[in-house]
Amino acid sequence: MLTPSLPAPTATKPRQPPAPRTLTAGERWRLRAPLLPALVFAIALTQVPFLLTLYYSVQSQNLLRPGSKEFVGLANYGKVFTDELFRNAVFNTVTLTASTVILSMLLGIGLAVLLDKKFLGRSVVRTLLITPFLVMPAAAALLWKTSMFNPVFGLVNWMLSPFGVDNVDWASRYPMPAIVGVLVWQWTPFMMLIVLAGLQSQSPEVLEAAKVDGANAWQTFRRVTLPHLRQFIELAILLGSIFIVQTFDAIFMITQGGPGQATTNLPYFIYQQAFRAFDVGEAAAAGVIVVVATITIAMVALRVISNLFTEESA
Amino acid sequence: MATVTFDQASRFYPGSDVPAVDRLDLDIGDGEFLVLVGPSGCGKSTTLRMLAGLEDVDEGAIHIGDRDVTNLPPRERDIAMVFQSYALYPHMTVAQNMGFALEMAKVPKEERSARVLEAARILDLEPYLDRRPKALSGGQRQRVAMGRAIVRQPKVFLMDEPLSNLDAKLRVSTRSQIAALQKRLGVTTVYVTHDQVEAMTMGDRVAVLKDGVLQQCDTPLALYKKPANNFVAGFIGSPSMNIREFKVANGHARIGELDVPLSRDELGVLAREGSDSVLLGFRPESVDLVGAGEGFPVVVRLVEELGADAYLYGSIVGTEDAEAADIVTRVDPARTPRIGETVYLRVRPGQEHAFSPQTGERLG
Ligand SMILES: Nc1ncnc2c1ncn2[C@@H]1O[C@H](COP(=O)(O)OP(=O)(O)O)[C@@H](O)[C@H]1O
Ligand SMILES: [Mg+2]
């Protein structure tokens, strides 16, 4: 781009910035040099582990049998795809992610609509509603396991006791709903914030126009606000999904993936393969598969974000 | 079609004890085009929004026809509003934008599209019916906003500075189109603007507001010829009227070296107030150049030539207060005086306006 090989200015572009001065190779390197440490650091931290994972995923290696290492090509990937437990983990991940995203989005929309109104103490309420998102996931999971779900002292049972519920062990009787509950608690603020940003970017005059045009509150929300929010909601769902697919802390802390394999999702499955079964090869292959799947989702998400910006600026 | 009545209507915004609109009394006739005009922040939009139901009426009442609408929500008032920003629904097509109100009113689909098509034809919007607002020019968006109002066939049109986002040339042509359309449809219209030229050219009657208080409501010509106070006098007309305070002696106001007679009524009011001076106003176009000794002398500081007109900026000789001495007058562009020259001016008899220096109210 530094060489003046740009096409001649077209008629539709009235003004071109002055062409940058051509730099010599030495000058270019001098300008870039200060960026190098950051670049090297970023590559070392992200790409080296990924390349190592790729390398392990084509090796058969079990830590219980030292010296067993050998190149096996794509055999690990084949093993992963035929592994009953892997398919179970995929199914659990999808269930967990979908229900968490949908529930937290519905709750987030509701709370955002309420927070969009003016009332006394709004900023305090908003801060309180955001806090679950700021608590460290492991700490939150521990809190839920001990003080919320405990069959004897847990707050959930205490709250439900007037309705005839007693001493239910939520984490083992209803493992998946329990995990989903914790994650919804953590992710609702995220959804709420994005939707709230969408609500506050809406022109108040458009809402007034709908009022004058005879729409009631529900019709205004359904026909005017929701279409405006659509891209914000898509964005929140995609970003949320990327993060929630990677959930580990809550499962590790509360259910250990159980009972049985009832709450084993992909990250926990990989962890089990590597550190319980010590099958490094298969764990690495599963890891690569998850990364590829997540990158695919991320690319869709990025496209949505860029759409959002072009729509808003048009 | 309906009349509109403001009956001592006031609006206090929360946290403010000064009313944004102060005991407004206004009677708008059936089919009338009433323009609300005034400087920015005088309460024009608030007045309109009170009529629309978008703003509470804290005191007094508002009637549309013989129905008291003071506490009704907007959708029960049968009004249509054109917003300054147009406020089009961004994700709906032009046709959907115009048909939305009819859809909310459960008008059957065939009638709905017939009425949208009719409005689009009137406003030259037929080629754009399937476009989103984003893909329209400013003028086209403005017409869609108009179309959204006229398909409804409401009792009253409310328009809040609908032309302020257009360029100067388009504003002039759209101005006359809106006025013609309103005459054709015969729907009572309340139109808000800060531009006195718009007000004078469009309105059947013009209501002038200042600080939330109605100053005068009359036909454009009456506002020009007989402004009720010095604010209206200065606001209506361009360039604005020269209004200066002059000493009164022996029944005459003294402009520089010239005595201008005041009427018995005017002198009576001044005497009752105990004023020894008067606020005298004369429009730039009410002044003639005369020979030496026949008028008051003015030193020419600047001459602005506009082709058809020329304006002279000068200072009255023999006035102590330099600021009170500056005046603007219209002169014949064929014979403009030179800068620095002293000319003699006279206000055409009967075209001066006398106001009380204490209240600003018109005398006599
Ligand atoms: N939502 C509001 N809250 C408080 N004060 C307001 C609000 N809207 C307008 N005002 C005040 O009321 C006065 C009249 O405003 P407005 O009717 O918008 O004036 P205009 O349309 O004539 O420019 C102004 O002083 C303005 O500051
Ligand atoms: Mg306004």
PDB file of N, CA, C and O in Angstrom, chain A residues 105-170:
ATOM      1  N   MET A 105     -31.408 -14.468  27.492  1.00  0.00           N
ATOM      2  CA  MET A 105     -31.817 -13.420  26.565  1.00  0.00           C
ATOM      3  C   MET A 105     -33.230 -12.925  26.908  1.00  0.00           C
ATOM      4  O   MET A 105     -33.476 -11.720  26.960  1.00  0.00           O
ATOM      5  N   LEU A 106     -34.148 -13.861  27.164  1.00  0.00           N
ATOM      6  CA  LEU A 106     -35.515 -13.440  27.502  1.00  0.00           C
ATOM      7  C   LEU A 106     -35.511 -12.591  28.770  1.00  0.00           C
ATOM      8  O   LEU A 106     -36.103 -11.511  28.824  1.00  0.00           O
ATOM      9  N   LEU A 107     -34.792 -13.090  29.791  1.00  0.00           N
ATOM     10  CA  LEU A 107     -34.706 -12.318  31.034  1.00  0.00           C
ATOM     11  C   LEU A 107     -34.026 -10.973  30.796  1.00  0.00           C
ATOM     12  O   LEU A 107     -34.457  -9.936  31.303  1.00  0.00           O
ATOM     13  N   GLY A 108     -32.950 -11.004  29.980  1.00  0.00           N
ATOM     14  CA  GLY A 108     -32.197  -9.782  29.704  1.00  0.00           C
ATOM     15  C   GLY A 108     -33.065  -8.744  29.011  1.00  0.00           C
ATOM     16  O   GLY A 108     -33.025  -7.560  29.352  1.00  0.00           O
ATOM     17  N   ILE A 109     -33.889  -9.177  28.054  1.00  0.00           N
ATOM     18  CA  ILE A 109     -34.772  -8.233  27.362  1.00  0.00           C
ATOM     19  C   ILE A 109     -35.753  -7.621  28.365  1.00  0.00           C
ATOM     20  O   ILE A 109     -35.943  -6.405  28.408  1.00  0.00           O
ATOM     21  N   GLY A 110     -36.325  -8.486  29.200  1.00  0.00           N
ATOM     22  CA  GLY A 110     -37.288  -7.984  30.181  1.00  0.00           C
ATOM     23  C   GLY A 110     -36.665  -6.958  31.111  1.00  0.00           C
ATOM     24  O   GLY A 110     -37.199  -5.858  31.296  1.00  0.00           O
ATOM     25  N   LEU A 111     -35.493  -7.288  31.648  1.00  0.00           N
ATOM     26  CA  LEU A 111     -34.833  -6.361  32.572  1.00  0.00           C
ATOM     27  C   LEU A 111     -34.406  -5.082  31.856  1.00  0.00           C
ATOM     28  O   LEU A 111     -34.527  -3.986  32.400  1.00  0.00           O
ATOM     29  N   ALA A 112     -33.931  -5.218  30.618  1.00  0.00           N
ATOM     30  CA  ALA A 112     -33.489  -4.031  29.874  1.00  0.00           C
ATOM     31  C   ALA A 112     -34.667  -3.087  29.647  1.00  0.00           C
ATOM     32  O   ALA A 112     -34.544  -1.875  29.788  1.00  0.00           O
ATOM     33  N   VAL A 113     -35.826  -3.659  29.303  1.00  0.00           N
ATOM     34  CA  VAL A 113     -37.005  -2.815  29.076  1.00  0.00           C
ATOM     35  C   VAL A 113     -37.361  -2.070  30.364  1.00  0.00           C
ATOM     36  O   VAL A 113     -37.675  -0.879  30.347  1.00  0.00           O
ATOM     37  N   LEU A 114     -37.280  -2.774  31.498  1.00  0.00           N
ATOM     38  CA  LEU A 114     -37.580  -2.111  32.775  1.00  0.00           C
ATOM     39  C   LEU A 114     -36.539  -1.041  33.088  1.00  0.00           C
ATOM     40  O   LEU A 114     -36.872   0.057  33.524  1.00  0.00           O
ATOM     41  N   LEU A 115     -35.262  -1.370  32.843  1.00  0.00           N
ATOM     42  CA  LEU A 115     -34.185  -0.415  33.158  1.00  0.00           C
ATOM     43  C   LEU A 115     -34.204   0.791  32.237  1.00  0.00           C
ATOM     44  O   LEU A 115     -33.599   1.814  32.528  1.00  0.00           O
ATOM     45  N   ASP A 116     -34.868   0.664  31.097  1.00  0.00           N
ATOM     46  CA  ASP A 116     -34.915   1.766  30.139  1.00  0.00           C
ATOM     47  C   ASP A 116     -35.877   2.859  30.612  1.00  0.00           C
ATOM     48  O   ASP A 116     -35.850   3.977  30.127  1.00  0.00           O
ATOM     49  N   LYS A 117     -36.750   2.504  31.573  1.00  0.00           N
ATOM     50  CA  LYS A 117     -37.669   3.513  32.129  1.00  0.00           C
ATOM     51  C   LYS A 117     -36.928   4.321  33.195  1.00  0.00           C
ATOM     52  O   LYS A 117     -35.969   3.847  33.784  1.00  0.00           O
ATOM     53  N   LYS A 118     -37.426   5.517  33.428  1.00  0.00           N
ATOM     54  CA  LYS A 118     -36.822   6.330  34.484  1.00  0.00           C
ATOM     55  C   LYS A 118     -37.483   5.986  35.815  1.00  0.00           C
ATOM     56  O   LYS A 118     -38.699   5.926  35.898  1.00  0.00           O
ATOM     57  N   PHE A 119     -36.687   5.711  36.834  1.00  0.00           N
ATOM     58  CA  PHE A 119     -37.253   5.553  38.170  1.00  0.00           C
ATOM     59  C   PHE A 119     -36.198   5.882  39.209  1.00  0.00           C
ATOM     60  O   PHE A 119     -34.994   5.946  38.894  1.00  0.00           O
ATOM     61  N   LEU A 120     -36.635   6.070  40.422  1.00  0.00           N
ATOM     62  CA  LEU A 120     -35.713   6.459  41.488  1.00  0.00           C
ATOM     63  C   LEU A 120     -34.740   5.320  41.764  1.00  0.00           C
ATOM     64  O   LEU A 120     -35.147   4.168  41.901  1.00  0.00           O
ATOM     65  N   GLY A 121     -33.461   5.623  41.833  1.00  0.00           N
ATOM     66  CA  GLY A 121     -32.459   4.609  42.159  1.00  0.00           C
ATOM     67  C   GLY A 121     -32.119   3.714  40.993  1.00  0.00           C
ATOM     68  O   GLY A 121     -31.656   2.590  41.177  1.00  0.00           O
ATOM     69  N   ARG A 122     -32.338   4.200  39.781  1.00  0.00           N
ATOM     70  CA  ARG A 122     -32.107   3.368  38.610  1.00  0.00           C
ATOM     71  C   ARG A 122     -30.649   2.931  38.496  1.00  0.00           C
ATOM     72  O   ARG A 122     -30.366   1.777  38.178  1.00  0.00           O
ATOM     73  N   SER A 123     -29.716   3.846  38.800  1.00  0.00           N
ATOM     74  CA  SER A 123     -28.312   3.477  38.597  1.00  0.00           C
ATOM     75  C   SER A 123     -27.871   2.437  39.618  1.00  0.00           C
ATOM     76  O   SER A 123     -27.042   1.576  39.312  1.00  0.00           O
ATOM     77  N   VAL A 124     -28.450   2.485  40.831  1.00  0.00           N
ATOM     78  CA  VAL A 124     -28.129   1.471  41.843  1.00  0.00           C
ATOM     79  C   VAL A 124     -28.630   0.110  41.369  1.00  0.00           C
ATOM     80  O   VAL A 124     -27.909  -0.894  41.402  1.00  0.00           O
ATOM     81  N   VAL A 125     -29.870   0.089  40.893  1.00  0.00           N
ATOM     82  CA  VAL A 125     -30.447  -1.164  40.413  1.00  0.00           C
ATOM     83  C   VAL A 125     -29.628  -1.719  39.255  1.00  0.00           C
ATOM     84  O   VAL A 125     -29.335  -2.915  39.187  1.00  0.00           O
ATOM     85  N   ARG A 126     -29.213  -0.829  38.373  1.00  0.00           N
ATOM     86  CA  ARG A 126     -28.449  -1.280  37.212  1.00  0.00           C
ATOM     87  C   ARG A 126     -27.125  -1.904  37.660  1.00  0.00           C
ATOM     88  O   ARG A 126     -26.748  -2.988  37.207  1.00  0.00           O
ATOM     89  N   THR A 127     -26.448  -1.257  38.607  1.00  0.00           N
ATOM     90  CA  THR A 127     -25.180  -1.797  39.101  1.00  0.00           C
ATOM     91  C   THR A 127     -25.389  -3.167  39.738  1.00  0.00           C
ATOM     92  O   THR A 127     -24.635  -4.106  39.484  1.00  0.00           O
ATOM     93  N   LEU A 128     -26.451  -3.283  40.553  1.00  0.00           N
ATOM     94  CA  LEU A 128     -26.725  -4.565  41.210  1.00  0.00           C
ATOM     95  C   LEU A 128     -26.992  -5.650  40.171  1.00  0.00           C
ATOM     96  O   LEU A 128     -26.556  -6.792  40.322  1.00  0.00           O
ATOM     97  N   LEU A 129     -27.709  -5.273  39.118  1.00  0.00           N
ATOM     98  CA  LEU A 129     -28.045  -6.274  38.108  1.00  0.00           C
ATOM     99  C   LEU A 129     -26.820  -6.722  37.312  1.00  0.00           C
ATOM    100  O   LEU A 129     -26.799  -7.820  36.769  1.00  0.00           O
ATOM    101  N   ILE A 130     -25.808  -5.876  37.261  1.00  0.00           N
ATOM    102  CA  ILE A 130     -24.619  -6.244  36.489  1.00  0.00           C
ATOM    103  C   ILE A 130     -23.675  -7.130  37.305  1.00  0.00           C
ATOM    104  O   ILE A 130     -22.933  -7.923  36.751  1.00  0.00           O
ATOM    105  N   THR A 131     -23.744  -7.027  38.642  1.00  0.00           N
ATOM    106  CA  THR A 131     -22.744  -7.716  39.472  1.00  0.00           C
ATOM    107  C   THR A 131     -22.569  -9.202  39.179  1.00  0.00           C
ATOM    108  O   THR A 131     -21.423  -9.660  39.192  1.00  0.00           O
ATOM    109  N   PRO A 132     -23.615 -10.005  38.920  1.00  0.00           N
ATOM    110  CA  PRO A 132     -23.347 -11.423  38.666  1.00  0.00           C
ATOM    111  C   PRO A 132     -22.320 -11.648  37.565  1.00  0.00           C
ATOM    112  O   PRO A 132     -21.559 -12.611  37.594  1.00  0.00           O
ATOM    113  N   PHE A 133     -22.278 -10.706  36.612  1.00  0.00           N
ATOM    114  CA  PHE A 133     -21.353 -10.846  35.499  1.00  0.00           C
ATOM    115  C   PHE A 133     -19.916 -10.560  35.937  1.00  0.00           C
ATOM    116  O   PHE A 133     -18.964 -10.988  35.299  1.00  0.00           O
ATOM    117  N   LEU A 134     -19.781  -9.819  37.042  1.00  0.00           N
ATOM    118  CA  LEU A 134     -18.448  -9.407  37.485  1.00  0.00           C
ATOM    119  C   LEU A 134     -17.838 -10.403  38.471  1.00  0.00           C
ATOM    120  O   LEU A 134     -16.646 -10.380  38.722  1.00  0.00           O
ATOM    121  N   VAL A 135     -18.685 -11.277  39.047  1.00  0.00           N
ATOM    122  CA  VAL A 135     -18.164 -12.263  39.992  1.00  0.00           C
ATOM    123  C   VAL A 135     -17.378 -13.313  39.217  1.00  0.00           C
ATOM    124  O   VAL A 135     -17.784 -13.737  38.145  1.00  0.00           O
ATOM    125  N   MET A 136     -16.216 -13.741  39.774  1.00  0.00           N
ATOM    126  CA  MET A 136     -15.431 -14.773  39.095  1.00  0.00           C
ATOM    127  C   MET A 136     -16.255 -16.043  38.963  1.00  0.00           C
ATOM    128  O   MET A 136     -16.885 -16.480  39.931  1.00  0.00           O
ATOM    129  N   PRO A 137     -16.260 -16.678  37.780  1.00  0.00           N
ATOM    130  CA  PRO A 137     -17.115 -17.842  37.559  1.00  0.00           C
ATOM    131  C   PRO A 137     -16.912 -18.937  38.603  1.00  0.00           C
ATOM    132  O   PRO A 137     -17.874 -19.521  39.087  1.00  0.00           O
ATOM    133  N   ALA A 138     -15.657 -19.194  38.972  1.00  0.00           N
ATOM    134  CA  ALA A 138     -15.412 -20.267  39.940  1.00  0.00           C
ATOM    135  C   ALA A 138     -16.005 -19.910  41.300  1.00  0.00           C
ATOM    136  O   ALA A 138     -16.639 -20.739  41.963  1.00  0.00           O
ATOM    137  N   ALA A 139     -15.845 -18.645  41.703  1.00  0.00           N
ATOM    138  CA  ALA A 139     -16.396 -18.205  42.982  1.00  0.00           C
ATOM    139  C   ALA A 139     -17.918 -18.300  42.955  1.00  0.00           C
ATOM    140  O   ALA A 139     -18.559 -18.769  43.902  1.00  0.00           O
ATOM    141  N   ALA A 140     -18.514 -17.864  41.826  1.00  0.00           N
ATOM    142  CA  ALA A 140     -19.967 -17.924  41.705  1.00  0.00           C
ATOM    143  C   ALA A 140     -20.441 -19.370  41.803  1.00  0.00           C
ATOM    144  O   ALA A 140     -21.412 -19.673  42.499  1.00  0.00           O
ATOM    145  N   ALA A 141     -19.731 -20.270  41.133  1.00  0.00           N
ATOM    146  CA  ALA A 141     -20.142 -21.668  41.137  1.00  0.00           C
ATOM    147  C   ALA A 141     -20.064 -22.248  42.549  1.00  0.00           C
ATOM    148  O   ALA A 141     -20.970 -22.957  43.000  1.00  0.00           O
ATOM    149  N   LEU A 142     -19.003 -21.902  43.259  1.00  0.00           N
ATOM    150  CA  LEU A 142     -18.842 -22.384  44.627  1.00  0.00           C
ATOM    151  C   LEU A 142     -19.985 -21.887  45.507  1.00  0.00           C
ATOM    152  O   LEU A 142     -20.569 -22.624  46.295  1.00  0.00           O
ATOM    153  N   LEU A 143     -20.312 -20.606  45.307  1.00  0.00           N
ATOM    154  CA  LEU A 143     -21.389 -19.993  46.069  1.00  0.00           C
ATOM    155  C   LEU A 143     -22.711 -20.715  45.823  1.00  0.00           C
ATOM    156  O   LEU A 143     -23.454 -21.046  46.747  1.00  0.00           O
ATOM    157  N   TRP A 144     -22.991 -20.974  44.558  1.00  0.00           N
ATOM    158  CA  TRP A 144     -24.251 -21.651  44.222  1.00  0.00           C
ATOM    159  C   TRP A 144     -24.251 -23.066  44.803  1.00  0.00           C
ATOM    160  O   TRP A 144     -25.257 -23.520  45.336  1.00  0.00           O
ATOM    161  N   LYS A 145     -23.116 -23.750  44.686  1.00  0.00           N
ATOM    162  CA  LYS A 145     -23.066 -25.138  45.151  1.00  0.00           C
ATOM    163  C   LYS A 145     -23.319 -25.205  46.654  1.00  0.00           C
ATOM    164  O   LYS A 145     -24.106 -26.017  47.129  1.00  0.00           O
ATOM    165  N   THR A 146     -22.656 -24.323  47.401  1.00  0.00           N
ATOM    166  CA  THR A 146     -22.742 -24.443  48.850  1.00  0.00           C
ATOM    167  C   THR A 146     -23.951 -23.736  49.436  1.00  0.00           C
ATOM    168  O   THR A 146     -24.713 -24.330  50.190  1.00  0.00           O
ATOM    169  N   SER A 147     -24.168 -22.470  49.054  1.00  0.00           N
ATOM    170  CA  SER A 147     -25.223 -21.768  49.784  1.00  0.00           C
ATOM    171  C   SER A 147     -26.570 -21.787  49.073  1.00  0.00           C
ATOM    172  O   SER A 147     -27.576 -21.484  49.691  1.00  0.00           O
ATOM    173  N   MET A 148     -26.616 -22.115  47.792  1.00  0.00           N
ATOM    174  CA  MET A 148     -27.905 -22.136  47.111  1.00  0.00           C
ATOM    175  C   MET A 148     -28.460 -23.555  46.983  1.00  0.00           C
ATOM    176  O   MET A 148     -29.612 -23.825  47.280  1.00  0.00           O
ATOM    177  N   PHE A 149     -27.613 -24.494  46.488  1.00  0.00           N
ATOM    178  CA  PHE A 149     -28.128 -25.823  46.129  1.00  0.00           C
ATOM    179  C   PHE A 149     -28.008 -26.847  47.253  1.00  0.00           C
ATOM    180  O   PHE A 149     -28.503 -27.954  47.124  1.00  0.00           O
ATOM    181  N   ASN A 150     -27.325 -26.503  48.327  1.00  0.00           N
ATOM    182  CA  ASN A 150     -27.147 -27.495  49.386  1.00  0.00           C
ATOM    183  C   ASN A 150     -28.504 -28.026  49.854  1.00  0.00           C
ATOM    184  O   ASN A 150     -29.411 -27.262  50.165  1.00  0.00           O
ATOM    185  N   PRO A 151     -28.661 -29.399  49.880  1.00  0.00           N
ATOM    186  CA  PRO A 151     -29.984 -29.965  50.191  1.00  0.00           C
ATOM    187  C   PRO A 151     -30.469 -29.589  51.587  1.00  0.00           C
ATOM    188  O   PRO A 151     -31.674 -29.478  51.797  1.00  0.00           O
ATOM    189  N   VAL A 152     -29.558 -29.345  52.516  1.00  0.00           N
ATOM    190  CA  VAL A 152     -29.998 -29.073  53.887  1.00  0.00           C
ATOM    191  C   VAL A 152     -30.051 -27.575  54.206  1.00  0.00           C
ATOM    192  O   VAL A 152     -31.057 -27.082  54.684  1.00  0.00           O
ATOM    193  N   PHE A 153     -28.949 -26.873  53.883  1.00  0.00           N
ATOM    194  CA  PHE A 153     -28.922 -25.443  54.247  1.00  0.00           C
ATOM    195  C   PHE A 153     -29.232 -24.524  53.072  1.00  0.00           C
ATOM    196  O   PHE A 153     -29.261 -23.324  53.234  1.00  0.00           O
ATOM    197  N   GLY A 154     -29.406 -25.050  51.875  1.00  0.00           N
ATOM    198  CA  GLY A 154     -29.466 -24.225  50.659  1.00  0.00           C
ATOM    199  C   GLY A 154     -30.635 -23.252  50.645  1.00  0.00           C
ATOM    200  O   GLY A 154     -31.728 -23.534  51.128  1.00  0.00           O
ATOM    201  N   LEU A 155     -30.363 -22.054  50.071  1.00  0.00           N
ATOM    202  CA  LEU A 155     -31.396 -21.024  50.004  1.00  0.00           C
ATOM    203  C   LEU A 155     -32.519 -21.405  49.054  1.00  0.00           C
ATOM    204  O   LEU A 155     -33.656 -21.002  49.241  1.00  0.00           O
ATOM    205  N   VAL A 156     -32.183 -22.185  48.008  1.00  0.00           N
ATOM    206  CA  VAL A 156     -33.221 -22.557  47.044  1.00  0.00           C
ATOM    207  C   VAL A 156     -34.304 -23.377  47.746  1.00  0.00           C
ATOM    208  O   VAL A 156     -35.496 -23.086  47.619  1.00  0.00           O
ATOM    209  N   ASN A 157     -33.881 -24.372  48.509  1.00  0.00           N
ATOM    210  CA  ASN A 157     -34.866 -25.195  49.221  1.00  0.00           C
ATOM    211  C   ASN A 157     -35.628 -24.383  50.259  1.00  0.00           C
ATOM    212  O   ASN A 157     -36.833 -24.552  50.446  1.00  0.00           O
ATOM    213  N   TRP A 158     -34.901 -23.489  50.925  1.00  0.00           N
ATOM    214  CA  TRP A 158     -35.541 -22.662  51.950  1.00  0.00           C
ATOM    215  C   TRP A 158     -36.636 -21.798  51.320  1.00  0.00           C
ATOM    216  O   TRP A 158     -37.732 -21.662  51.843  1.00  0.00           O
ATOM    217  N   MET A 159     -36.311 -21.237  50.116  1.00  0.00           N
ATOM    218  CA  MET A 159     -37.286 -20.378  49.450  1.00  0.00           C
ATOM    219  C   MET A 159     -38.475 -21.168  48.960  1.00  0.00           C
ATOM    220  O   MET A 159     -39.598 -20.678  48.930  1.00  0.00           O
ATOM    221  N   LEU A 160     -38.218 -22.428  48.545  1.00  0.00           N
ATOM    222  CA  LEU A 160     -39.312 -23.221  47.985  1.00  0.00           C
ATOM    223  C   LEU A 160     -40.057 -24.002  49.058  1.00  0.00           C
ATOM    224  O   LEU A 160     -41.077 -24.615  48.774  1.00  0.00           O
ATOM    225  N   SER A 161     -39.558 -23.988  50.302  1.00  0.00           N
ATOM    226  CA  SER A 161     -40.188 -24.813  51.343  1.00  0.00           C
ATOM    227  C   SER A 161     -41.669 -24.471  51.565  1.00  0.00           C
ATOM    228  O   SER A 161     -42.460 -25.379  51.830  1.00  0.00           O
ATOM    229  N   PRO A 162     -42.082 -23.216  51.444  1.00  0.00           N
ATOM    230  CA  PRO A 162     -43.525 -22.959  51.595  1.00  0.00           C
ATOM    231  C   PRO A 162     -44.356 -23.685  50.549  1.00  0.00           C
ATOM    232  O   PRO A 162     -45.568 -23.866  50.726  1.00  0.00           O
ATOM    233  N   PHE A 163     -43.739 -24.082  49.442  1.00  0.00           N
ATOM    234  CA  PHE A 163     -44.491 -24.771  48.387  1.00  0.00           C
ATOM    235  C   PHE A 163     -44.340 -26.289  48.494  1.00  0.00           C
ATOM    236  O   PHE A 163     -44.596 -27.019  47.548  1.00  0.00           O
ATOM    237  N   GLY A 164     -43.882 -26.762  49.640  1.00  0.00           N
ATOM    238  CA  GLY A 164     -43.823 -28.192  49.883  1.00  0.00           C
ATOM    239  C   GLY A 164     -42.575 -28.866  49.331  1.00  0.00           C
ATOM    240  O   GLY A 164     -42.531 -30.077  49.190  1.00  0.00           O
ATOM    241  N   VAL A 165     -41.541 -28.093  48.998  1.00  0.00           N
ATOM    242  CA  VAL A 165     -40.293 -28.678  48.511  1.00  0.00           C
ATOM    243  C   VAL A 165     -39.360 -28.827  49.704  1.00  0.00           C
ATOM    244  O   VAL A 165     -39.155 -27.874  50.450  1.00  0.00           O
ATOM    245  N   ASP A 166     -38.850 -30.039  49.951  1.00  0.00           N
ATOM    246  CA  ASP A 166     -37.839 -30.090  51.002  1.00  0.00           C
ATOM    247  C   ASP A 166     -36.703 -31.040  50.663  1.00  0.00           C
ATOM    248  O   ASP A 166     -36.892 -32.071  50.030  1.00  0.00           O
ATOM    249  N   ASN A 167     -35.510 -30.599  51.090  1.00  0.00           N
ATOM    250  CA  ASN A 167     -34.290 -31.383  50.978  1.00  0.00           C
ATOM    251  C   ASN A 167     -34.050 -32.004  49.606  1.00  0.00           C
ATOM    252  O   ASN A 167     -33.659 -33.159  49.491  1.00  0.00           O
ATOM    253  N   VAL A 168     -34.316 -31.234  48.556  1.00  0.00           N
ATOM    254  CA  VAL A 168     -33.971 -31.712  47.219  1.00  0.00           C
ATOM    255  C   VAL A 168     -32.502 -31.436  46.987  1.00  0.00           C
ATOM    256  O   VAL A 168     -32.032 -30.330  47.248  1.00  0.00           O
ATOM    257  N   ASP A 169     -31.765 -32.436  46.489  1.00  0.00           N
ATOM    258  CA  ASP A 169     -30.382 -32.189  46.120  1.00  0.00           C
ATOM    259  C   ASP A 169     -30.364 -31.815  44.644  1.00  0.00           C
ATOM    260  O   ASP A 169     -30.316 -32.667  43.767  1.00  0.00           O
ATOM    261  N   TRP A 170     -30.440 -30.494  44.408  1.00  0.00           N
ATOM    262  CA  TRP A 170     -30.610 -30.003  43.032  1.00  0.00           C
ATOM    263  C   TRP A 170     -29.493 -30.470  42.125  1.00  0.00           C
ATOM    264  O   TRP A 170     -29.748 -30.893  41.005  1.00  0.00           O
TER     265      TRP A 170
END
